[in-house]
Coordinates of C-alpha atoms and ligand atoms in Angstrom, one line a residue:
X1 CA 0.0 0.0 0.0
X2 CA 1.5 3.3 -0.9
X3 CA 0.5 6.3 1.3
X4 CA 1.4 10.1 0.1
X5 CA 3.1 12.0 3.3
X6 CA 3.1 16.0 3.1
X7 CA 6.0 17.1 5.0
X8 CA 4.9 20.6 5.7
X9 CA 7.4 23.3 6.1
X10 CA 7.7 24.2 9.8
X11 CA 7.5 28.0 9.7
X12 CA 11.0 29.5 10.9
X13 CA 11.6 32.6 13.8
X14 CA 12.9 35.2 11.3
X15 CA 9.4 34.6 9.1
X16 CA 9.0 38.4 7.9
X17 CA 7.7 40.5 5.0
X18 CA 10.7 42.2 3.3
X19 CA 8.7 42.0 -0.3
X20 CA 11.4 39.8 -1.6
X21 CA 9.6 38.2 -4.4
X22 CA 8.8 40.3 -7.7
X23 CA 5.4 38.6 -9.4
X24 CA 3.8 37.5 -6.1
X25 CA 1.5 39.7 -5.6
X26 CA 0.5 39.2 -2.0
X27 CA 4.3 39.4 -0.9
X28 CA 4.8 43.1 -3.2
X29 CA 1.3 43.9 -1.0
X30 CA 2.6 43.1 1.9
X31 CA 6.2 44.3 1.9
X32 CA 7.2 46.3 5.1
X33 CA 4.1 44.7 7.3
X34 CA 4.5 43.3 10.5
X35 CA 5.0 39.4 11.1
X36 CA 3.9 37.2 13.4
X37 CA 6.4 34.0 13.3
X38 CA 5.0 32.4 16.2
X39 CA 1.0 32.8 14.9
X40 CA 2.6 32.0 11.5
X41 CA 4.2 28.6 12.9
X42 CA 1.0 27.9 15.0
X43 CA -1.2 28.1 11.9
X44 CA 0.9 26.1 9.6
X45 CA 1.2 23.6 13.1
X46 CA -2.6 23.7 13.3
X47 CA -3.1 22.2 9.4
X48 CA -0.8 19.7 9.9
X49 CA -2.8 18.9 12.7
X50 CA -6.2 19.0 10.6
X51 CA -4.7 16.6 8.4
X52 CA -3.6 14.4 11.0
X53 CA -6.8 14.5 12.1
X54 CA -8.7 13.5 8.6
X55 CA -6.6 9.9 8.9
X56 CA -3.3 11.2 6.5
X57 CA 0.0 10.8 7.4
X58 CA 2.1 14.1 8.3
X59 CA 5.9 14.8 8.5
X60 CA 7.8 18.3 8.7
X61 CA 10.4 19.6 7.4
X62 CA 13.0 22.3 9.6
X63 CA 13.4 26.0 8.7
X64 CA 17.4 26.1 8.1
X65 CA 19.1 29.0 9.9
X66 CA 17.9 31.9 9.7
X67 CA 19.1 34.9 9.5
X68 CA 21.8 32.7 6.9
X69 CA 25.4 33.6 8.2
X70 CA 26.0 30.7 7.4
X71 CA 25.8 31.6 3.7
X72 CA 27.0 35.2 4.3
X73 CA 30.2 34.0 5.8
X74 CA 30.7 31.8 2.3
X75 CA 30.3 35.8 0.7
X76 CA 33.6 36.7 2.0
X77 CA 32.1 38.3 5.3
X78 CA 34.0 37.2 8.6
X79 CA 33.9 36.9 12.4
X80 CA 31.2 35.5 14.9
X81 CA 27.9 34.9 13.5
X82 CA 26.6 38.4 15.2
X83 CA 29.9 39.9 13.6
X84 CA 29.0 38.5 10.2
X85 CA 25.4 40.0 10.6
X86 CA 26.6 43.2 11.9
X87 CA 28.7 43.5 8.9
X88 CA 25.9 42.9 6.8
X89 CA 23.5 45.0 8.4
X90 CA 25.6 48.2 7.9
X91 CA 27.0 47.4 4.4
X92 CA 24.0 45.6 2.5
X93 CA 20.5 45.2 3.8
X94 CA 19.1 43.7 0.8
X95 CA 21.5 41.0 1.7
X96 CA 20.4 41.1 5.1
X97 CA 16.7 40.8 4.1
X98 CA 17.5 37.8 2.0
X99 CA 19.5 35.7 4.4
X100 CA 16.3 36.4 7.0
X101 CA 13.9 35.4 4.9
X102 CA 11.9 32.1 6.0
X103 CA 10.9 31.3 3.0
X104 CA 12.0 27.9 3.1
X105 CA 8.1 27.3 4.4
X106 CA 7.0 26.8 1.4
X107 CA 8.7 23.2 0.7
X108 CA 6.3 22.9 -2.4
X109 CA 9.6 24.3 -3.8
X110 CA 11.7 22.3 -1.6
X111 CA 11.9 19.2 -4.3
X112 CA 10.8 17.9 -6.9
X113 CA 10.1 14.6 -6.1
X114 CA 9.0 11.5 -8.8
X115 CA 7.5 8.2 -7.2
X116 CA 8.8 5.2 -7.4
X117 CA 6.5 3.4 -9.7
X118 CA 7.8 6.3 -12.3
X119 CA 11.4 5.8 -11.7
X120 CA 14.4 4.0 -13.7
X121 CA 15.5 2.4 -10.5
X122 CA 12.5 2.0 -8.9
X123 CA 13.4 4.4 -5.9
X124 CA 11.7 7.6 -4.9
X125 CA 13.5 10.3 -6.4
X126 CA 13.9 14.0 -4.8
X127 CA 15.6 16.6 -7.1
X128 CA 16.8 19.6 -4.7
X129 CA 15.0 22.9 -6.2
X130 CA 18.0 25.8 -7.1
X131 CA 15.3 28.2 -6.9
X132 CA 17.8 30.6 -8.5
X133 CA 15.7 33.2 -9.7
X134 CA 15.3 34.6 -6.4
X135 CA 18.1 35.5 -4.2
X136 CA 16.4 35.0 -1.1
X137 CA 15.5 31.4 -2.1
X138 CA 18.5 30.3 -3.9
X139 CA 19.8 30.8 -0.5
X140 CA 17.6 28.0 0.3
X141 CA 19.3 25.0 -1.9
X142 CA 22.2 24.0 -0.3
X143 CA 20.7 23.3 3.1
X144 CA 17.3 22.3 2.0
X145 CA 19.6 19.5 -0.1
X146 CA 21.3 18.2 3.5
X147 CA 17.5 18.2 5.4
X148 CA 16.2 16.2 2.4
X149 CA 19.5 13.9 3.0
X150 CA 19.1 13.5 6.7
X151 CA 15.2 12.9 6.0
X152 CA 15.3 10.5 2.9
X153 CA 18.6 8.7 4.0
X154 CA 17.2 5.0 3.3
X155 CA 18.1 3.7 0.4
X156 CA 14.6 3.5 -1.3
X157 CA 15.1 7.2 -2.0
X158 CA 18.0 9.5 -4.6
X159 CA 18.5 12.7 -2.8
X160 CA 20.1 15.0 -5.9
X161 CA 21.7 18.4 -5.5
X162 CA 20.5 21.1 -6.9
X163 CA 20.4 21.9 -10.4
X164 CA 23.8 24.4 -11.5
X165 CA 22.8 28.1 -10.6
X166 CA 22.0 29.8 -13.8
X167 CA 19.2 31.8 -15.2
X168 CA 18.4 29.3 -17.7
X169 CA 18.0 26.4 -14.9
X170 CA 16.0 27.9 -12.7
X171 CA 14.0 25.4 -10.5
X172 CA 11.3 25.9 -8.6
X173 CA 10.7 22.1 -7.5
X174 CA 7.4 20.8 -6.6
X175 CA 5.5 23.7 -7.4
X176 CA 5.3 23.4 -10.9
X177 CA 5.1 19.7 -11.3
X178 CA 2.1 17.4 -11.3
X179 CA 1.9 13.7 -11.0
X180 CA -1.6 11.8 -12.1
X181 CA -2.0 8.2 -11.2
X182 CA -5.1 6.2 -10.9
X183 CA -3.8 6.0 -7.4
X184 CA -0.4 6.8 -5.4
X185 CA 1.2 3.2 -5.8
X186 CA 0.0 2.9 -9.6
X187 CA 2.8 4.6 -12.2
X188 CA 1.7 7.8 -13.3
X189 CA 2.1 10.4 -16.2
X190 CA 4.5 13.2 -14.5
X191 CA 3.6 16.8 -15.6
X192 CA 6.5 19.5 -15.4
X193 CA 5.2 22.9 -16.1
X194 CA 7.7 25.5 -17.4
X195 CA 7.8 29.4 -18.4
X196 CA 9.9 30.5 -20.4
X197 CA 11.5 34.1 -21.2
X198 CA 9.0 36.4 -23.0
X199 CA 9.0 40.1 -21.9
X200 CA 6.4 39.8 -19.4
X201 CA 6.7 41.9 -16.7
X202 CA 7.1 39.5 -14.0
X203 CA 9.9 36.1 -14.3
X204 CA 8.9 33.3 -15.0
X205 CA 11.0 31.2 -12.7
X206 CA 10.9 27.5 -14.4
X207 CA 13.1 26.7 -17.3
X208 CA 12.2 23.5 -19.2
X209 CA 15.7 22.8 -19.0
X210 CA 15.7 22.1 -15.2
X211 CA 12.2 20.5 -15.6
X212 CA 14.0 18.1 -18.2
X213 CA 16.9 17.7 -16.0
X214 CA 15.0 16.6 -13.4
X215 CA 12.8 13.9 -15.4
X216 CA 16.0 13.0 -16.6
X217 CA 17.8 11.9 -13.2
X218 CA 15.2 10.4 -12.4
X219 CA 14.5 8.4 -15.3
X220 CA 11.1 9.0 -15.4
X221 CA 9.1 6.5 -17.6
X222 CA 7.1 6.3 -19.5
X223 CA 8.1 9.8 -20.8
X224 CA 7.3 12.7 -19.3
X225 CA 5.0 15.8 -20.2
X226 CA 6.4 18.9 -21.0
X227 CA 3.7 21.9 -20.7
X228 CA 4.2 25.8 -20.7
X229 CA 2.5 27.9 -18.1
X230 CA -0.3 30.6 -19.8
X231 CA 1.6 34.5 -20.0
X232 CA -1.8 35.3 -18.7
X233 CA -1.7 33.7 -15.7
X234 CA 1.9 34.6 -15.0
X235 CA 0.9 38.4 -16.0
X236 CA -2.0 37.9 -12.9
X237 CA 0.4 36.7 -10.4
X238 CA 0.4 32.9 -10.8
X239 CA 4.2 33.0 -10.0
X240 CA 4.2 29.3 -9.7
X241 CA 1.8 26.4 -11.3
X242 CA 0.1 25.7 -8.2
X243 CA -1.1 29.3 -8.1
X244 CA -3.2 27.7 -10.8
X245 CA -3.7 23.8 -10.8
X246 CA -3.5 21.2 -8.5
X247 CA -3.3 17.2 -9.1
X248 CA -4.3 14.4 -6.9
X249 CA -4.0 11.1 -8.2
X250 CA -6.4 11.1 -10.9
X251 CA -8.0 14.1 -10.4
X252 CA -7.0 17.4 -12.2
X253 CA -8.4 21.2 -10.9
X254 CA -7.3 23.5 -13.1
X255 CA -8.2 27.3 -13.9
X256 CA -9.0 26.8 -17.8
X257 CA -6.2 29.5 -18.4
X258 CA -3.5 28.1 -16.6
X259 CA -1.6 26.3 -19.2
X260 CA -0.3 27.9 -23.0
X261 CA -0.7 24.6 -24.7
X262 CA -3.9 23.5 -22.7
X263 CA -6.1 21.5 -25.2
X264 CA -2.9 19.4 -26.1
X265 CA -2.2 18.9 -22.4
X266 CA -5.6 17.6 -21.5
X267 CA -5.6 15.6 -24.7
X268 CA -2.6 14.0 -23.9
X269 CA -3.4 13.1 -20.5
X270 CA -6.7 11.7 -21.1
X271 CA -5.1 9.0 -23.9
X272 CA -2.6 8.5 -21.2
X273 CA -4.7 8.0 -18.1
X274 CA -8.1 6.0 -18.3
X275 CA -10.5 8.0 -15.7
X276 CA -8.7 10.8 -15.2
X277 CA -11.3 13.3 -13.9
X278 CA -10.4 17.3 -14.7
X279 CA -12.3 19.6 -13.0
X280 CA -12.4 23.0 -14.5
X281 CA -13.8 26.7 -13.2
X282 CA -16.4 28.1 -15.0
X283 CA -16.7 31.5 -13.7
X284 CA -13.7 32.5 -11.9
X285 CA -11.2 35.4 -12.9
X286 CA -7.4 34.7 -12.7
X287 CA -7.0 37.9 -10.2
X288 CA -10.2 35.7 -8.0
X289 CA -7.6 32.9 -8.8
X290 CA -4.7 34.4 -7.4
X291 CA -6.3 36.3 -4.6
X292 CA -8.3 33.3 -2.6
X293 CA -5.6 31.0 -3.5
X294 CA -8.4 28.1 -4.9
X295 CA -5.9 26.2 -6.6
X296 CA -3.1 26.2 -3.8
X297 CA -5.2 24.2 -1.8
X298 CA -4.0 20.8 -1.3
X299 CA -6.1 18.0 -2.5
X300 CA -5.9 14.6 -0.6
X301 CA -6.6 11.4 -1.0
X302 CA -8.8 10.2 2.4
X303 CA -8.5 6.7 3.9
X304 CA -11.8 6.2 2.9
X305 CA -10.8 6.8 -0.8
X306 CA -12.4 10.0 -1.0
X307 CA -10.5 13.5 -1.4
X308 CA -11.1 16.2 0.5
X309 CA -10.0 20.2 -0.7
X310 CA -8.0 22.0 2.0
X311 CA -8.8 25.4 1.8
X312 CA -7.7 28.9 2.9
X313 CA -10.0 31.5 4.5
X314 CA -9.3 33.4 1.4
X315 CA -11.1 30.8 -0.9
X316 CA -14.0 30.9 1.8
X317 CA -14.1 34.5 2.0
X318 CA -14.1 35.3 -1.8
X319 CA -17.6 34.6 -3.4
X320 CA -16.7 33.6 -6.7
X321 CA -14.0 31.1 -4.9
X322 CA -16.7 29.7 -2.8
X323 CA -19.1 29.6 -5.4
X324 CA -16.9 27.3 -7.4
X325 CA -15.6 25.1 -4.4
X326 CA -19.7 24.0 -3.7
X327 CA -20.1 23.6 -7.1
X328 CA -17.3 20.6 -7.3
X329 CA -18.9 19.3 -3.8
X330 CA -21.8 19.2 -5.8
X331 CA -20.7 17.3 -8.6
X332 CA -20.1 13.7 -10.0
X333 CA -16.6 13.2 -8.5
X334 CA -13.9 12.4 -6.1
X335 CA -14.1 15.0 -4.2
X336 CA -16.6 15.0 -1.4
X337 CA -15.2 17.3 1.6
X338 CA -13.8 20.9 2.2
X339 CA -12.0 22.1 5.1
X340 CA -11.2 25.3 5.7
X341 CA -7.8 26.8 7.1
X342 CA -6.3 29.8 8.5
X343 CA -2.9 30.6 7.5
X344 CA -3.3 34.1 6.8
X345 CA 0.7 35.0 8.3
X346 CA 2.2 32.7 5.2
X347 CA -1.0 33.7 2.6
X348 CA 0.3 37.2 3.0
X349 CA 3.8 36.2 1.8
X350 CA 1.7 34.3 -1.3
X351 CA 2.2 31.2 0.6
X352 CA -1.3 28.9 1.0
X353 CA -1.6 25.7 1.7
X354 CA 0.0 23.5 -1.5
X355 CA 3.2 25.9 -1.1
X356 CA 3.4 24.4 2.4
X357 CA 4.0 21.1 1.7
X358 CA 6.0 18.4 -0.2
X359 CA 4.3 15.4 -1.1
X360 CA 6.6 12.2 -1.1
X361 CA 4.8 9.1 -2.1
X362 CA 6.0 5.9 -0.5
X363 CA 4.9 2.2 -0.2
X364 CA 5.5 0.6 3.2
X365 CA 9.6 -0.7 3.4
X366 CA 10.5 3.3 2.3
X367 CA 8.0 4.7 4.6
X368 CA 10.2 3.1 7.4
X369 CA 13.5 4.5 6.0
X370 CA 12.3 8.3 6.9
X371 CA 13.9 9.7 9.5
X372 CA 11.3 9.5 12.5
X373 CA 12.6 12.4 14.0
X374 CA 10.7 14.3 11.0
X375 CA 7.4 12.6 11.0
X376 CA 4.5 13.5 13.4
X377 CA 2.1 12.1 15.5
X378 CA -0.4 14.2 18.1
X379 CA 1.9 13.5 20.7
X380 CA 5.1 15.3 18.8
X381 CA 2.4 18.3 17.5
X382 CA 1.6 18.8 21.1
X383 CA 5.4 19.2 21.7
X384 CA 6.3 21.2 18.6
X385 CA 3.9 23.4 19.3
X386 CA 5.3 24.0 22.7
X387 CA 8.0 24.5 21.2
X388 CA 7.1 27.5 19.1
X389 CA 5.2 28.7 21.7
X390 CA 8.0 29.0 23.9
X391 CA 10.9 30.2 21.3
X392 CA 9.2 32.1 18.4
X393 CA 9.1 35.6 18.5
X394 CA 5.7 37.4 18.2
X395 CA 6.1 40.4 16.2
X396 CA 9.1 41.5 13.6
X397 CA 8.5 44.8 12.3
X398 CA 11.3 45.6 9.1
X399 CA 13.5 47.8 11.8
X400 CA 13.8 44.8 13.8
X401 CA 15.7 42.4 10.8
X402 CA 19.1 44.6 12.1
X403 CA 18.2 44.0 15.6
X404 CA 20.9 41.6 17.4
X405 CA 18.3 40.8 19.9
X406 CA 16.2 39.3 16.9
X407 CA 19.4 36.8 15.7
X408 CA 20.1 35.8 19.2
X409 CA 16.3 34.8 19.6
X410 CA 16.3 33.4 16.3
X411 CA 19.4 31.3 17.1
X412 CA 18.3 30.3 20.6
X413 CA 14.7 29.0 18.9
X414 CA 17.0 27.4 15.9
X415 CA 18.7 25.5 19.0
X416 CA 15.6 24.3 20.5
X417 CA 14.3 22.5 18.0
X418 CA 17.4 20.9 16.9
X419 CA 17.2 19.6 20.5
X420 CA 13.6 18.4 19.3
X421 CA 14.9 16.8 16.4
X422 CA 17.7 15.0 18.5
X423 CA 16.0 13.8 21.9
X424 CA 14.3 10.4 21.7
X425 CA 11.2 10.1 19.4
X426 CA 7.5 9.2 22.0
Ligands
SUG1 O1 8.8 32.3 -3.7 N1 7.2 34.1 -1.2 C1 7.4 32.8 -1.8 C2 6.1 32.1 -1.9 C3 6.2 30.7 -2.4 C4 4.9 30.0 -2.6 N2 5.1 28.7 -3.0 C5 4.4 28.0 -3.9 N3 3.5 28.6 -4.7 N4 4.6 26.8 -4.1 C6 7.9 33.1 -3.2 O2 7.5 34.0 -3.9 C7 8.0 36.1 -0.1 C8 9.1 36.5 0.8 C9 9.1 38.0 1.2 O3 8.6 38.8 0.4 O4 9.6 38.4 2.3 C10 8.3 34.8 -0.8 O5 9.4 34.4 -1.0

């Protein structure tokens, strides 16, 4: 039996909004705002918990350091951590801003990650995401590549580095890839949807060339689909695919305009896939897309063999959203329950609850190669969230990023969890 386990992105201490990301609309919105990293940690803590709840399986995934001086020190900047930020603070705070960012939350662009039954070798295989197009989330690669090696260490699973760091491989991971199956063990057809330079205003972060790298080291068979993002939907703010489209084993919910070669696409994957299901909008804008964040929601398969939708507020809260989300209750097909989430401290960076987590499909012997330490249970929720309670700050306001009180609180909550990770599993 093969079970899909999200590993959601634990919200970090330095979670902040410093506008970092050009195209995202929600994180341009909210530049200079005032955070919450604890209420941003409890509400990611409290989905996890809602999908423990429905029966699924749920795992995490660490916030690296942050602020990075790690990184910064690898930029020729020297001295103690606090010197290294200190340095930083007065000479570049762009660079500062970037090495605080917690953006590693969003793990949907940790990985991309192909299942075994779609492999050459028959593992599951992760590709690290370079995420080059940003700077704040290139910063990212490197240690989200040696979490996703202490996670995946078994040897059911290839952990690969990230792509080379150029502007023509720039990989966003998970986000803009799509797997349809008639069911998680069954092999699939693997989507990989690309942009591709053309004078829009906003980047489009996902080269073909990385998407083909990745199908490539993992051998994906039979081959895989190629399919370029719509201009239009880039040009309203769908930054990534799953602004705009979400898969679940054979189910497809799409917005009509998501995709540039769309009737090819769907043609294609209905010759490939006997009952695949695509569920379509009717009536619903790409800017009502983008803003309640309809198509971020994450779409699971239930023990019971239904799916439910995981919604944010935002899709409640925006009529036309809602409109369409009773309409697919309504109708002939897998999807039979919504529940609603609050994660209104990452929504506001353009984070809902798809860019939260990374799916990893896995049949039973490489479910028990994961690192325990990283999967949950109510008892270890209850602790995390102790956890955070205790050691996340409550408020960072943009002053605060050159505050040396913030990096020693954000070091000293770092240090807690690692003690977490480390200290026997209940
Ligand atoms: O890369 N936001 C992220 C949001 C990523 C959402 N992920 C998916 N769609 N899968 C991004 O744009 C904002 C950070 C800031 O502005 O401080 C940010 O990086």
């Amino acid at each position: 039996m093969t079970l899909e386990i999200n590993f959601d992105g634990l919200i970090g201490p330095t979670h902040n909004y410093a506008g970092l990301s050009l195209g995202n609309i929600a994180s341009h919105s909210n530049a200079g705002a005032v955070s919450s990293p604890r209420a941003a940690a409890l509400q990611g803590l409290t989905k996890m918990r809602t999908l423990l709840d429905l029966g699924l399986t749920q795992g995490f995934l660490p916030p690296p350091p942050r602020p990075a001086a790690h990184v910064l020190r690898r930029l020729g900047f020297k001295g103690s951590d606090q010197a290294v930020l200190a340095q930083v603070a007065d000479e570049d705070l762009d660079l500062l801003r970037a090495a605080s960012s917690a953006s590693s939350m969003w793990t949907a662009n940790a990985a991309t990650v192909l299942a075994a039954p779609d492999t050459a070798d028959g593992r599951v295989h992760l590709v690290t995401a370079n995420l080059g197009t940003m700077i704040h989330r290139s910063l990212e690669a490197d240690d989200t590549y040696a979490t996703l090696r202490r996670v995946f260490s078994g040897e059911a699973f290839a952990v690969h580095a990230p792509l080379p760091f150029a502007a023509h491989l720039g990989d966003e991971g998970a986000a803009n890839h799509m797997r349809l199956a008639a069911n998680h063990g069954a092999r699939g057809v693997n989507v990989f949807v690309h942009g591709a330079p053309r004078g829009g205003r906003f980047p489009e972060r996902q080269a073909l060339r990385a998407s083909q790298a990745a199908a490539r080291l993992a051998g994906v068979q039979p081959a895989a689909l190629f399919a370029m993002q719509s201009a239009e939907a880039i040009k309203a703010g769908a930054f990534h695919n799953d602004v705009v489209a979400v898969a679940n084993a054979n189910v497809l919910l799409a917005h009509p305009q998501a995709f540039a070669t769309r009737p090819d696409l769907l043609a294609e994957l209905s010759a490939r896939l006997p009952g695949l299901v695509v569920i379509e909008t009717r009536d619903l804008s790409l800017e009502d897309a983008v803003a309640s964040y309809l198509f971020n929601s994450q779409l699971v398969s239930l023990p019971d063999g239904d799916m439910a939708l995981i919604v944010p507020v935002e899709a409640r809260d925006n009529a036309a959203a809602w409109r369409e989300i009773q309409t697919i209750l309504a109708a002939d097909n897998p999807v039979t329950k919504v529940k609603v989430v609050d994660l209104r401290q990452s929504m506001s960076n353009g984070g809902g609850p798809a860019c939260l987590r990374l799916r990893v499909p896995v049949a039973a012997a490489a479910r028990d190669q994961i690192n325990p330490a990283f999967l949950l249970d109510h008892a270890r929720l209850d602790r995390l969230t102790r956890l955070v309670e205790t050691w996340w700050p409550r408020a960072i306001a943009p002053s605060d990023l050159t505050d040396p009180a913030l990096w020693e609180a954000a070091m000293v909550a770092h240090a807690a969890l690692e003690t977490f990770l480390t200290a026997p599993t209940v």
